[in-house]
mmCIF file with all atom_site columns, C-alpha atoms in Angstrom:
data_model
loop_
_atom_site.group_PDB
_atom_site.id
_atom_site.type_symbol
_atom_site.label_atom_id
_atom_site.label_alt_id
_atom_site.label_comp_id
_atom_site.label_asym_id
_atom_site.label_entity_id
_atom_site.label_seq_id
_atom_site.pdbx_PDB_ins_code
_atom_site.Cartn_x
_atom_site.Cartn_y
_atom_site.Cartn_z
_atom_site.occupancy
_atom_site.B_iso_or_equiv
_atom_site.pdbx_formal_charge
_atom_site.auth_seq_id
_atom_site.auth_comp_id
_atom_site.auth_asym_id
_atom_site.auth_atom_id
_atom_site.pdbx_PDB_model_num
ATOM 1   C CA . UNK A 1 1   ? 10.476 40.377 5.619  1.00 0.00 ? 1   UNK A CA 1
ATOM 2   C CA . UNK A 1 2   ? 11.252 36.384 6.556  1.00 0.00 ? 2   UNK A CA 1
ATOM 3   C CA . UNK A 1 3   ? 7.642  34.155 7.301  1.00 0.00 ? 3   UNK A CA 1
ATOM 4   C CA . UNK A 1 4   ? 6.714  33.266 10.874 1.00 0.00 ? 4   UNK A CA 1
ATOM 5   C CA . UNK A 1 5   ? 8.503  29.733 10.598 1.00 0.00 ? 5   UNK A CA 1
ATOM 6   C CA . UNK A 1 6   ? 6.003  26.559 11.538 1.00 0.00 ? 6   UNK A CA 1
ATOM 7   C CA . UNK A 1 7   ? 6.229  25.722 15.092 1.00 0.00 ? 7   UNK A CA 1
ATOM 8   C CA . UNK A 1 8   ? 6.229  21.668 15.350 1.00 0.00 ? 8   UNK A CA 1
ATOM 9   C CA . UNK A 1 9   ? 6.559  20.101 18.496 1.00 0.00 ? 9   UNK A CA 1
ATOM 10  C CA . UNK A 1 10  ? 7.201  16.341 19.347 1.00 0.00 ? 10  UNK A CA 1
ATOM 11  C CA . UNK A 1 11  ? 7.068  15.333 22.665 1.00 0.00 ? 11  UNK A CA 1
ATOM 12  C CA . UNK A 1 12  ? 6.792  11.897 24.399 1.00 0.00 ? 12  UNK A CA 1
ATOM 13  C CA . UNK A 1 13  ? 8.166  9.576  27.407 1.00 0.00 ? 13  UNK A CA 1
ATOM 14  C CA . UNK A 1 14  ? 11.707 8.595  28.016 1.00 0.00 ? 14  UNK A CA 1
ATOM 15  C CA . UNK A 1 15  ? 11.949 5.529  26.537 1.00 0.00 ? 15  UNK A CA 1
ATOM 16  C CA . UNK A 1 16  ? 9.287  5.993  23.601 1.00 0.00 ? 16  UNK A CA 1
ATOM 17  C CA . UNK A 1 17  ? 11.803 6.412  20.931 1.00 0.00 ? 17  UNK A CA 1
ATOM 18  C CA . UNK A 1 18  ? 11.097 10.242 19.850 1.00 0.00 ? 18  UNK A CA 1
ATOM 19  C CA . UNK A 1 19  ? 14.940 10.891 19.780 1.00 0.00 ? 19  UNK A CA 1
ATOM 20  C CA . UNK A 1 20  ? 15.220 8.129  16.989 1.00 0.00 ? 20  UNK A CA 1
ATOM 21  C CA . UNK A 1 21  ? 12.142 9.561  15.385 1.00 0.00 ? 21  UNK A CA 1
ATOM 22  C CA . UNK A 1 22  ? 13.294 13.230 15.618 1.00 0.00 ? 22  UNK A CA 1
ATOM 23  C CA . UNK A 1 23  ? 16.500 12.165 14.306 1.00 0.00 ? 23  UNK A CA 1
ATOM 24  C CA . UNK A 1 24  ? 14.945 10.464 11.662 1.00 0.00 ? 24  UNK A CA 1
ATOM 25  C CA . UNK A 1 25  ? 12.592 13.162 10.697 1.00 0.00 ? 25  UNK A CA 1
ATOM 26  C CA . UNK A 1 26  ? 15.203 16.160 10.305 1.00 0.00 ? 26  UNK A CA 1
ATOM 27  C CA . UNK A 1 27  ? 17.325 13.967 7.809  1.00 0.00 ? 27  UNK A CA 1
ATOM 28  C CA . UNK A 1 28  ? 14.266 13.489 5.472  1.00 0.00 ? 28  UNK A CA 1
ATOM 29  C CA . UNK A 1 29  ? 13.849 17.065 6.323  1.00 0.00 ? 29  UNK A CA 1
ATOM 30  C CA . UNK A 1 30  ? 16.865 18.696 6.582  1.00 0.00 ? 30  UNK A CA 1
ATOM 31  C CA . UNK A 1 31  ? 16.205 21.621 3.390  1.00 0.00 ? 31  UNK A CA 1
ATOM 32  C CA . UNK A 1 32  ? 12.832 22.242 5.162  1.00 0.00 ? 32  UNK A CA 1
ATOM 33  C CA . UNK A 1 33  ? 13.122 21.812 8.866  1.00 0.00 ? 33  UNK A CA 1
ATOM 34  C CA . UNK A 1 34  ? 15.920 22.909 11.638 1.00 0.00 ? 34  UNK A CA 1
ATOM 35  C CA . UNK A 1 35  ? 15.772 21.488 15.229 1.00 0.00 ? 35  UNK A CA 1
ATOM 36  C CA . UNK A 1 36  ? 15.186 23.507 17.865 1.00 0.00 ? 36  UNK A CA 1
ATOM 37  C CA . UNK A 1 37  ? 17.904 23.682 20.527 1.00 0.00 ? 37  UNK A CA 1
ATOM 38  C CA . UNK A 1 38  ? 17.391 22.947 24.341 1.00 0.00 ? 38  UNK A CA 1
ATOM 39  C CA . UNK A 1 39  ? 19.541 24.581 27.065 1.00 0.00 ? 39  UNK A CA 1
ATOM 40  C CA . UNK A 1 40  ? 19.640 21.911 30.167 1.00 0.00 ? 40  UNK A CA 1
ATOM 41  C CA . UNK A 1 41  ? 21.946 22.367 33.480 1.00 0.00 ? 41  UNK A CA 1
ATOM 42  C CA . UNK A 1 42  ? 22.312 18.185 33.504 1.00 0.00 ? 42  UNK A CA 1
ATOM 43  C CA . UNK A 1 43  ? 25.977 16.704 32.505 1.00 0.00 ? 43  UNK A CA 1
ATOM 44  C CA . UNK A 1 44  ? 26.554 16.446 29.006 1.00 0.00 ? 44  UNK A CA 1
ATOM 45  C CA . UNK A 1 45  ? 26.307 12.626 27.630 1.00 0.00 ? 45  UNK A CA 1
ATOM 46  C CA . UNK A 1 46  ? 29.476 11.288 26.021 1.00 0.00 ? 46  UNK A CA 1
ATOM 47  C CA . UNK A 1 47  ? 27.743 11.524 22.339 1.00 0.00 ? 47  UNK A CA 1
ATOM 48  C CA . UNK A 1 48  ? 26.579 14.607 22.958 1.00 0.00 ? 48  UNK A CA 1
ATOM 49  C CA . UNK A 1 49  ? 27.757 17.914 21.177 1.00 0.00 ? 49  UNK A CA 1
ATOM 50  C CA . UNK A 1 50  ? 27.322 21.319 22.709 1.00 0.00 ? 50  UNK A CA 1
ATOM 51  C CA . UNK A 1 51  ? 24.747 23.576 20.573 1.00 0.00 ? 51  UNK A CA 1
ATOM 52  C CA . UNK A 1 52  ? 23.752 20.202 18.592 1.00 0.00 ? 52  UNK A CA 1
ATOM 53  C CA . UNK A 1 53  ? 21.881 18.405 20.650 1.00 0.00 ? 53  UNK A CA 1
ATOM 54  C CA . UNK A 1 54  ? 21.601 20.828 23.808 1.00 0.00 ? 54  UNK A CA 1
ATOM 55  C CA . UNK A 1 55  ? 22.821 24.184 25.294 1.00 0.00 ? 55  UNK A CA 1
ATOM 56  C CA . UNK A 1 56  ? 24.563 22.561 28.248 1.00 0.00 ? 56  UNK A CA 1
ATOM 57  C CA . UNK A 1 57  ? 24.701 25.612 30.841 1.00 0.00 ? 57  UNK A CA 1
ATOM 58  C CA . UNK A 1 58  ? 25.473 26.041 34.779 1.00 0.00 ? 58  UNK A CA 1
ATOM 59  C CA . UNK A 1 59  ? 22.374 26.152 36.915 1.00 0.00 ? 59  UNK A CA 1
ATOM 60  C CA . UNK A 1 60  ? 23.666 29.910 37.635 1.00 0.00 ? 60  UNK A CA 1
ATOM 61  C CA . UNK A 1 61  ? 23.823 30.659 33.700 1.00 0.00 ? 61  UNK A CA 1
ATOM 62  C CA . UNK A 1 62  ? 20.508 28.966 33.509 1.00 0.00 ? 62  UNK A CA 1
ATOM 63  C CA . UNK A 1 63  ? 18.852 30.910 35.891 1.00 0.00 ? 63  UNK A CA 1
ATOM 64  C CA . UNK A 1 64  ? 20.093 34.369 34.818 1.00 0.00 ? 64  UNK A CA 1
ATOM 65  C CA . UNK A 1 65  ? 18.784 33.541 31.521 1.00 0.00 ? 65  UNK A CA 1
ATOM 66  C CA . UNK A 1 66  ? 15.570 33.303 33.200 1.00 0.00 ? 66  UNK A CA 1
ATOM 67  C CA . UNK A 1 67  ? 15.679 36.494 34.938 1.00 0.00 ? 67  UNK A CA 1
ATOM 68  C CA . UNK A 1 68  ? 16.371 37.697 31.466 1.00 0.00 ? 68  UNK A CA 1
ATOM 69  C CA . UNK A 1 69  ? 12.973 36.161 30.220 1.00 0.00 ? 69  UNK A CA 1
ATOM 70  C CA . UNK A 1 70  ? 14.848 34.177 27.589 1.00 0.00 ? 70  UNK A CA 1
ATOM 71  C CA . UNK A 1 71  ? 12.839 31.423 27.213 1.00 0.00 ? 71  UNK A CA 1
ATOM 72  C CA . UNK A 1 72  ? 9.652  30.204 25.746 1.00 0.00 ? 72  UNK A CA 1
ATOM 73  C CA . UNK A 1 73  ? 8.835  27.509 28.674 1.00 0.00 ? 73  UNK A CA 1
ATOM 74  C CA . UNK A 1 74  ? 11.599 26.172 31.168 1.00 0.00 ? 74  UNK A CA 1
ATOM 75  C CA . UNK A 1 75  ? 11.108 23.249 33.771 1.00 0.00 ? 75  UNK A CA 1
ATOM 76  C CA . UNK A 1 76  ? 13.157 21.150 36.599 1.00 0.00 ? 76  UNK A CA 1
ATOM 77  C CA . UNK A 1 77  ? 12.895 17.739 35.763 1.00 0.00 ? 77  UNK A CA 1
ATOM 78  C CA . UNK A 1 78  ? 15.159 15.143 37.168 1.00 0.00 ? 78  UNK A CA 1
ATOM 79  C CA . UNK A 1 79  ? 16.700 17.981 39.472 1.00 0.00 ? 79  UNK A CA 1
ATOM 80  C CA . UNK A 1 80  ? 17.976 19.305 36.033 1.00 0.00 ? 80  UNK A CA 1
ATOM 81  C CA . UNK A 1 81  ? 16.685 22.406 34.469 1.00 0.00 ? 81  UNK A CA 1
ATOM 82  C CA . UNK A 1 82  ? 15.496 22.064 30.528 1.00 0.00 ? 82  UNK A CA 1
ATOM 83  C CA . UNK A 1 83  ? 14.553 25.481 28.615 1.00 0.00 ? 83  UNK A CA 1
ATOM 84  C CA . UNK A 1 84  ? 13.636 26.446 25.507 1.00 0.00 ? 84  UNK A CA 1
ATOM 85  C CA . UNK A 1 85  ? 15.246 29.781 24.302 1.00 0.00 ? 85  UNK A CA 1
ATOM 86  C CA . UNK A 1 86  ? 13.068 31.985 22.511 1.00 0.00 ? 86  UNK A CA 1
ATOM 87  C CA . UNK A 1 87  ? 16.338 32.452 19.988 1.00 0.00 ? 87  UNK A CA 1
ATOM 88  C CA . UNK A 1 88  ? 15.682 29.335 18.194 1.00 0.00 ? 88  UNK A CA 1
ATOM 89  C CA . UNK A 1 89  ? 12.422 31.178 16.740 1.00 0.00 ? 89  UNK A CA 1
ATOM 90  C CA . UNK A 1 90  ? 14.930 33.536 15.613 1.00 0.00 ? 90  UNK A CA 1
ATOM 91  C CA . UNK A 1 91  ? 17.514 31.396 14.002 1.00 0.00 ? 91  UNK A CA 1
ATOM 92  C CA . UNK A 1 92  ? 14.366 29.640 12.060 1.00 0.00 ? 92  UNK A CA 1
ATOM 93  C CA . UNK A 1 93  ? 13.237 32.819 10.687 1.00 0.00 ? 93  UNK A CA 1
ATOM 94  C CA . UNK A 1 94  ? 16.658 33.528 9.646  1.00 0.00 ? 94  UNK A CA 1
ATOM 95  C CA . UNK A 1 95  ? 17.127 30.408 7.726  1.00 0.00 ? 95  UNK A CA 1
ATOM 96  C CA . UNK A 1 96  ? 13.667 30.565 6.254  1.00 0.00 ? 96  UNK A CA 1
ATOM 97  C CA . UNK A 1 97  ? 13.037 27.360 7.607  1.00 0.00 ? 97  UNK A CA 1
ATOM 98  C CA . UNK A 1 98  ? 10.502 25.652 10.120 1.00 0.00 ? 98  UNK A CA 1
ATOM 99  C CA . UNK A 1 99  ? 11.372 24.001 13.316 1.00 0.00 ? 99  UNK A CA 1
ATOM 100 C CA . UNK A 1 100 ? 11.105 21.308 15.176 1.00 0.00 ? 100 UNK A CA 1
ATOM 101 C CA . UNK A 1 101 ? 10.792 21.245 19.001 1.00 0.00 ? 101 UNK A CA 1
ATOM 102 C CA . UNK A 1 102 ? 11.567 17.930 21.212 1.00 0.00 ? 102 UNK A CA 1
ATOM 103 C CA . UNK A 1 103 ? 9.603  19.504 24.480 1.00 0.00 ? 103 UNK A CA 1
ATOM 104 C CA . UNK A 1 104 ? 8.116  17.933 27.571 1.00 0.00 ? 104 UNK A CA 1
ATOM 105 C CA . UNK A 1 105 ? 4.410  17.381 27.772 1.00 0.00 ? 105 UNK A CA 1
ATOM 106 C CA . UNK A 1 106 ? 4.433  20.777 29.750 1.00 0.00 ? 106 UNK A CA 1
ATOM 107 C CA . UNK A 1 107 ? 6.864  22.553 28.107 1.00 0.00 ? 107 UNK A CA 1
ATOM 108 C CA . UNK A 1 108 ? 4.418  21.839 24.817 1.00 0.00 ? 108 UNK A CA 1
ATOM 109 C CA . UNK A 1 109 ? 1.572  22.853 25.750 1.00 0.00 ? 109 UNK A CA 1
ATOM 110 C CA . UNK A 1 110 ? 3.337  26.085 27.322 1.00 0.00 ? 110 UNK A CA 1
ATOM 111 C CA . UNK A 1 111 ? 4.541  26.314 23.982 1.00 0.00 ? 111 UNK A CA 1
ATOM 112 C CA . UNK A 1 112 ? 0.734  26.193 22.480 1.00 0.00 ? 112 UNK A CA 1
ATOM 113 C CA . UNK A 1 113 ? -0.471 28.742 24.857 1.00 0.00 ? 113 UNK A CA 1
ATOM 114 C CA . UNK A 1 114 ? 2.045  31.119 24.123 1.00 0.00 ? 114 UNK A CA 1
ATOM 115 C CA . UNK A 1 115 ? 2.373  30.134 19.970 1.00 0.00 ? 115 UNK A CA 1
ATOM 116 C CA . UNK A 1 116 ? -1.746 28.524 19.310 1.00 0.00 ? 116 UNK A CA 1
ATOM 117 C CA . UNK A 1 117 ? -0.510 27.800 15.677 1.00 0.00 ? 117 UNK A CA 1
ATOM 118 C CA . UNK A 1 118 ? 1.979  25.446 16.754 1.00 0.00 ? 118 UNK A CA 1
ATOM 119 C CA . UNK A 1 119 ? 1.134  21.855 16.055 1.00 0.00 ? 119 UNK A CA 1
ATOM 120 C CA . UNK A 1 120 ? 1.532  19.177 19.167 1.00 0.00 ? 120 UNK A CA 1
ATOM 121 C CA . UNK A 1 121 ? 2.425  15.556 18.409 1.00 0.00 ? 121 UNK A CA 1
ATOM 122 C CA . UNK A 1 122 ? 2.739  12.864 20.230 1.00 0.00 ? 122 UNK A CA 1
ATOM 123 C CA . UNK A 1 123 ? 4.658  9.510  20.622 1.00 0.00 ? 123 UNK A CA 1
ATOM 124 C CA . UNK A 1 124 ? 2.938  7.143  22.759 1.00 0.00 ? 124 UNK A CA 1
ATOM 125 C CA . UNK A 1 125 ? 4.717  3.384  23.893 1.00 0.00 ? 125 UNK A CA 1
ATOM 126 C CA . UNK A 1 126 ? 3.029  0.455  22.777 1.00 0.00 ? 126 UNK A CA 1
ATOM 127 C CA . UNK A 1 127 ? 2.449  0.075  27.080 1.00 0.00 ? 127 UNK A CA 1
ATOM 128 C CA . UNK A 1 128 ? 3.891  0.832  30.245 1.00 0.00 ? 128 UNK A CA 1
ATOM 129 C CA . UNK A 1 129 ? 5.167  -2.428 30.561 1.00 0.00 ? 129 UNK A CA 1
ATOM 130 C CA . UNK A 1 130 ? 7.026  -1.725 27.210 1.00 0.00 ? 130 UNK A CA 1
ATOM 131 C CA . UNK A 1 131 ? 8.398  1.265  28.110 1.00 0.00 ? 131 UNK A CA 1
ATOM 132 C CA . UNK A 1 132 ? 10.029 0.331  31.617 1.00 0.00 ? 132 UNK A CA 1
ATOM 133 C CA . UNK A 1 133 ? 11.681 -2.859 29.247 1.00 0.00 ? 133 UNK A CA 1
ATOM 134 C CA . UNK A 1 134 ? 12.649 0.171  26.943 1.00 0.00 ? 134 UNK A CA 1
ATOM 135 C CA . UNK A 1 135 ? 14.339 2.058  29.981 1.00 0.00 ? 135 UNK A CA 1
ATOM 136 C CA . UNK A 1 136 ? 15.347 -1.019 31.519 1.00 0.00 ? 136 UNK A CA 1
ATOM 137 C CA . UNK A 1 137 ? 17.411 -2.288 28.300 1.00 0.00 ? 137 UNK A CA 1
ATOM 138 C CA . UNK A 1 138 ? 19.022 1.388  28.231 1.00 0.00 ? 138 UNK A CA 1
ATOM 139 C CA . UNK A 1 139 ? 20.749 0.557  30.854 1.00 0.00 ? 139 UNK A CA 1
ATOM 140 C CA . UNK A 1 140 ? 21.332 4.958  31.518 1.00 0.00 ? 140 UNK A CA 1
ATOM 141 C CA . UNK A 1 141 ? 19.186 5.168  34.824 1.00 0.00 ? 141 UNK A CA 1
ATOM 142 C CA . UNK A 1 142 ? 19.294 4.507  38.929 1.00 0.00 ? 142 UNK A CA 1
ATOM 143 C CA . UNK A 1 143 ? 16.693 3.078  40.326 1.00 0.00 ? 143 UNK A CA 1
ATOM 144 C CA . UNK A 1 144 ? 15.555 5.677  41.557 1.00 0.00 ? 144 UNK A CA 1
ATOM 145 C CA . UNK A 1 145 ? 15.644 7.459  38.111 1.00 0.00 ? 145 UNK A CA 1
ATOM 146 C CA . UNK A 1 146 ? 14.381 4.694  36.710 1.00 0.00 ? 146 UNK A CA 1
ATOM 147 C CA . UNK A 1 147 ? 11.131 4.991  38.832 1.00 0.00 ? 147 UNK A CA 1
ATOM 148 C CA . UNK A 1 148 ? 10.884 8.606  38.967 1.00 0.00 ? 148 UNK A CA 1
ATOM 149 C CA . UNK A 1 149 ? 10.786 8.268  34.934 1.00 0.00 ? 149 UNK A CA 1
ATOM 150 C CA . UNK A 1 150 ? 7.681  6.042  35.222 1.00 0.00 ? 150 UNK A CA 1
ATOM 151 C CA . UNK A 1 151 ? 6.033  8.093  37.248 1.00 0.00 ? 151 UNK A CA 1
ATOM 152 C CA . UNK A 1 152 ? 6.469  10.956 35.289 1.00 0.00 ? 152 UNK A CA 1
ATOM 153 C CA . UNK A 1 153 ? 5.377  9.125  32.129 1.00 0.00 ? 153 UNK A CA 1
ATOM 154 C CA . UNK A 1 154 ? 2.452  8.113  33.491 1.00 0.00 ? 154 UNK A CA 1
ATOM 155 C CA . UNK A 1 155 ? 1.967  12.130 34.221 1.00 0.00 ? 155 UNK A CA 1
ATOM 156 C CA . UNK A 1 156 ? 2.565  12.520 30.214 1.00 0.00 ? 156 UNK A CA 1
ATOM 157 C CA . UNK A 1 157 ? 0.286  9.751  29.036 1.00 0.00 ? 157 UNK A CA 1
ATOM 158 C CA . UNK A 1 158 ? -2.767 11.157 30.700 1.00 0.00 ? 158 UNK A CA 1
ATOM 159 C CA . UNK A 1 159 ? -2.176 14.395 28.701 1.00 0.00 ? 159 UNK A CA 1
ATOM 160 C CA . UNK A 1 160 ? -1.515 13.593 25.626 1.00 0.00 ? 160 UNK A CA 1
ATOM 161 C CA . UNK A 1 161 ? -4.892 14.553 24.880 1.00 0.00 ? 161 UNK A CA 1
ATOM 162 C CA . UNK A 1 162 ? -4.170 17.758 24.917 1.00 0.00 ? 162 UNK A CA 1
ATOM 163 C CA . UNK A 1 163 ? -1.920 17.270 21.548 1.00 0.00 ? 163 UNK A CA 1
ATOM 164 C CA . UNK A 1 164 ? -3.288 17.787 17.791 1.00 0.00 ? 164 UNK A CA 1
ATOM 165 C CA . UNK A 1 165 ? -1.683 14.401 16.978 1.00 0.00 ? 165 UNK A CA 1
ATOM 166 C CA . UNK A 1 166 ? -0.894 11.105 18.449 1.00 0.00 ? 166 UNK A CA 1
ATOM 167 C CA . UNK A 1 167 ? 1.210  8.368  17.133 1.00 0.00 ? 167 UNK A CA 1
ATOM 168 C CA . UNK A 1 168 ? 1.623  4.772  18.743 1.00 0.00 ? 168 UNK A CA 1
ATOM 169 C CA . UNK A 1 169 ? 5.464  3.573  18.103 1.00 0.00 ? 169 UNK A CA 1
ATOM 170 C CA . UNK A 1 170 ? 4.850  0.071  18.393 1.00 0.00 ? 170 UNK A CA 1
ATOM 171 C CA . UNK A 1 171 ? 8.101  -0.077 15.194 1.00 0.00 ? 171 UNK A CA 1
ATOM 172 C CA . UNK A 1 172 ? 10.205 2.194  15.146 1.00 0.00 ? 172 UNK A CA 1
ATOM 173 C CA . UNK A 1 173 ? 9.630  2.659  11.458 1.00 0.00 ? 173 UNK A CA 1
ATOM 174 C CA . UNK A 1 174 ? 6.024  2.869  11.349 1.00 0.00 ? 174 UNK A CA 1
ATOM 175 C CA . UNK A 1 175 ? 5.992  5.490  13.686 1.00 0.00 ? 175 UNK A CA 1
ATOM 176 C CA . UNK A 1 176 ? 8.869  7.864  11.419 1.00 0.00 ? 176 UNK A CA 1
ATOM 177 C CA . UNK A 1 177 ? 6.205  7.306  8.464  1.00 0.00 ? 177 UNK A CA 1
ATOM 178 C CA . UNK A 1 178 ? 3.439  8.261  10.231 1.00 0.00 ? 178 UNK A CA 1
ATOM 179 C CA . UNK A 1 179 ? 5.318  11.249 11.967 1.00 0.00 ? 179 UNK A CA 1
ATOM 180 C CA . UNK A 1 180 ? 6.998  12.399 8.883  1.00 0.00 ? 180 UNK A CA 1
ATOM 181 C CA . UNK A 1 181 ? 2.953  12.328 7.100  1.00 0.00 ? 181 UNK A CA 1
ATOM 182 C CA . UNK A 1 182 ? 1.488  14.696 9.724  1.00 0.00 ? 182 UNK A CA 1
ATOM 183 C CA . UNK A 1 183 ? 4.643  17.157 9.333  1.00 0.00 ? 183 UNK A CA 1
ATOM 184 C CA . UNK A 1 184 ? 4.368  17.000 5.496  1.00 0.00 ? 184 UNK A CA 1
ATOM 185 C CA . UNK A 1 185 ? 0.876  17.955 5.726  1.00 0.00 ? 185 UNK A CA 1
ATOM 186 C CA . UNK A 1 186 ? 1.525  20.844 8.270  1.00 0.00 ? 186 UNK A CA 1
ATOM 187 C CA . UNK A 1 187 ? 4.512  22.041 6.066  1.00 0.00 ? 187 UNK A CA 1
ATOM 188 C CA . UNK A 1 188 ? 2.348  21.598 2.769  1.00 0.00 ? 188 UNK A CA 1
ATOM 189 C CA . UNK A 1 189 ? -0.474 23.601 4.551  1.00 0.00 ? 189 UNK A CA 1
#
């Protein structure tokens, strides 16, 4: 019989840089750790790949799966839903491998309630101030996006206290070293 795979969990603002550091993280990683696929209903992003870095699905597809109680935690954010399907577990168990979530401040701690092994980290901005630069020099958002991102990462920042681990990313590099120590001690544990 396969292990229960590690459940590890980043989660942080848009804008803080956990995409670069999740990227980062399953290359120095990659025998050890697979990534654990979201299903969203928002449009695919030109350097996206279907399966890769998402499950892009209808809002009617989404909600069925729902119904169906196929997902560890779902959410609307940004009038988009974001799940996570409880088939990733699967595939990680399959592989004999451990997995990494990118998840929402909610859809973590959902996550924890549901899974109390799994380990929470995460990935604060140096500021606010530094974050809405971050955002702004993205260039990706509306105004109104823009502010509704703020808000919500203002929202995240008050629970990160809730998380086993918490990493500033004031360098991008800094913060994939002191990311990639926690995981090796969770893996190595």
């Amino acid at each position: 019989m396969s292990r229960q795979p590690k459940l590890i969990v980043i989660s942080a603002p848009s804008g803080t840089g956990k995409t670069s550091v999740i990227k980062e993280i399953l290359r120095m990683n990659q025998d050890k750790l697979i990534f654990s696929v979201s299903a969203t209903t928002r449009q695919k992003r030109p350097n996206e790949i279907d399966g890769v870095d998402y499950y892009f699905l209808t809002e009617e597809e989404f909600k069925k799966k729902i119904e169906n109680d196929e997902f560890i935690e779902w959410e609307k954010i940004y009038d988009y839903y974001y799940g996570t399907p409880k088939s990733e577990i699967e595939r990680a168990k399959k592989l004999g491998k451990d997995i990494l979530f990118e998840l929402d401040v909610n859809g973590s701690l959902k996550l924890k309630q549901l899974y109390p092994d799994a380990h929470l980290i995460f990935i604060v901005p140096p500021s606010i101030e530094e974050l809405e630069n971050r955002l702004r020099k993205r260039n990706t958002e509306t105004p109104e996006t823009f502010r509704k991102r703020i808000e919500r990462a203002k929202m995240e920042l008050e629970k990160a206290k809730y998380f086993d681990y918490e990493v500033k990313n004031y360098e991008l590099e800094t913060a994939i070293k002191e990311v990639n120590e926690i995981i090796q001690k969770i893996l190595n544990s």
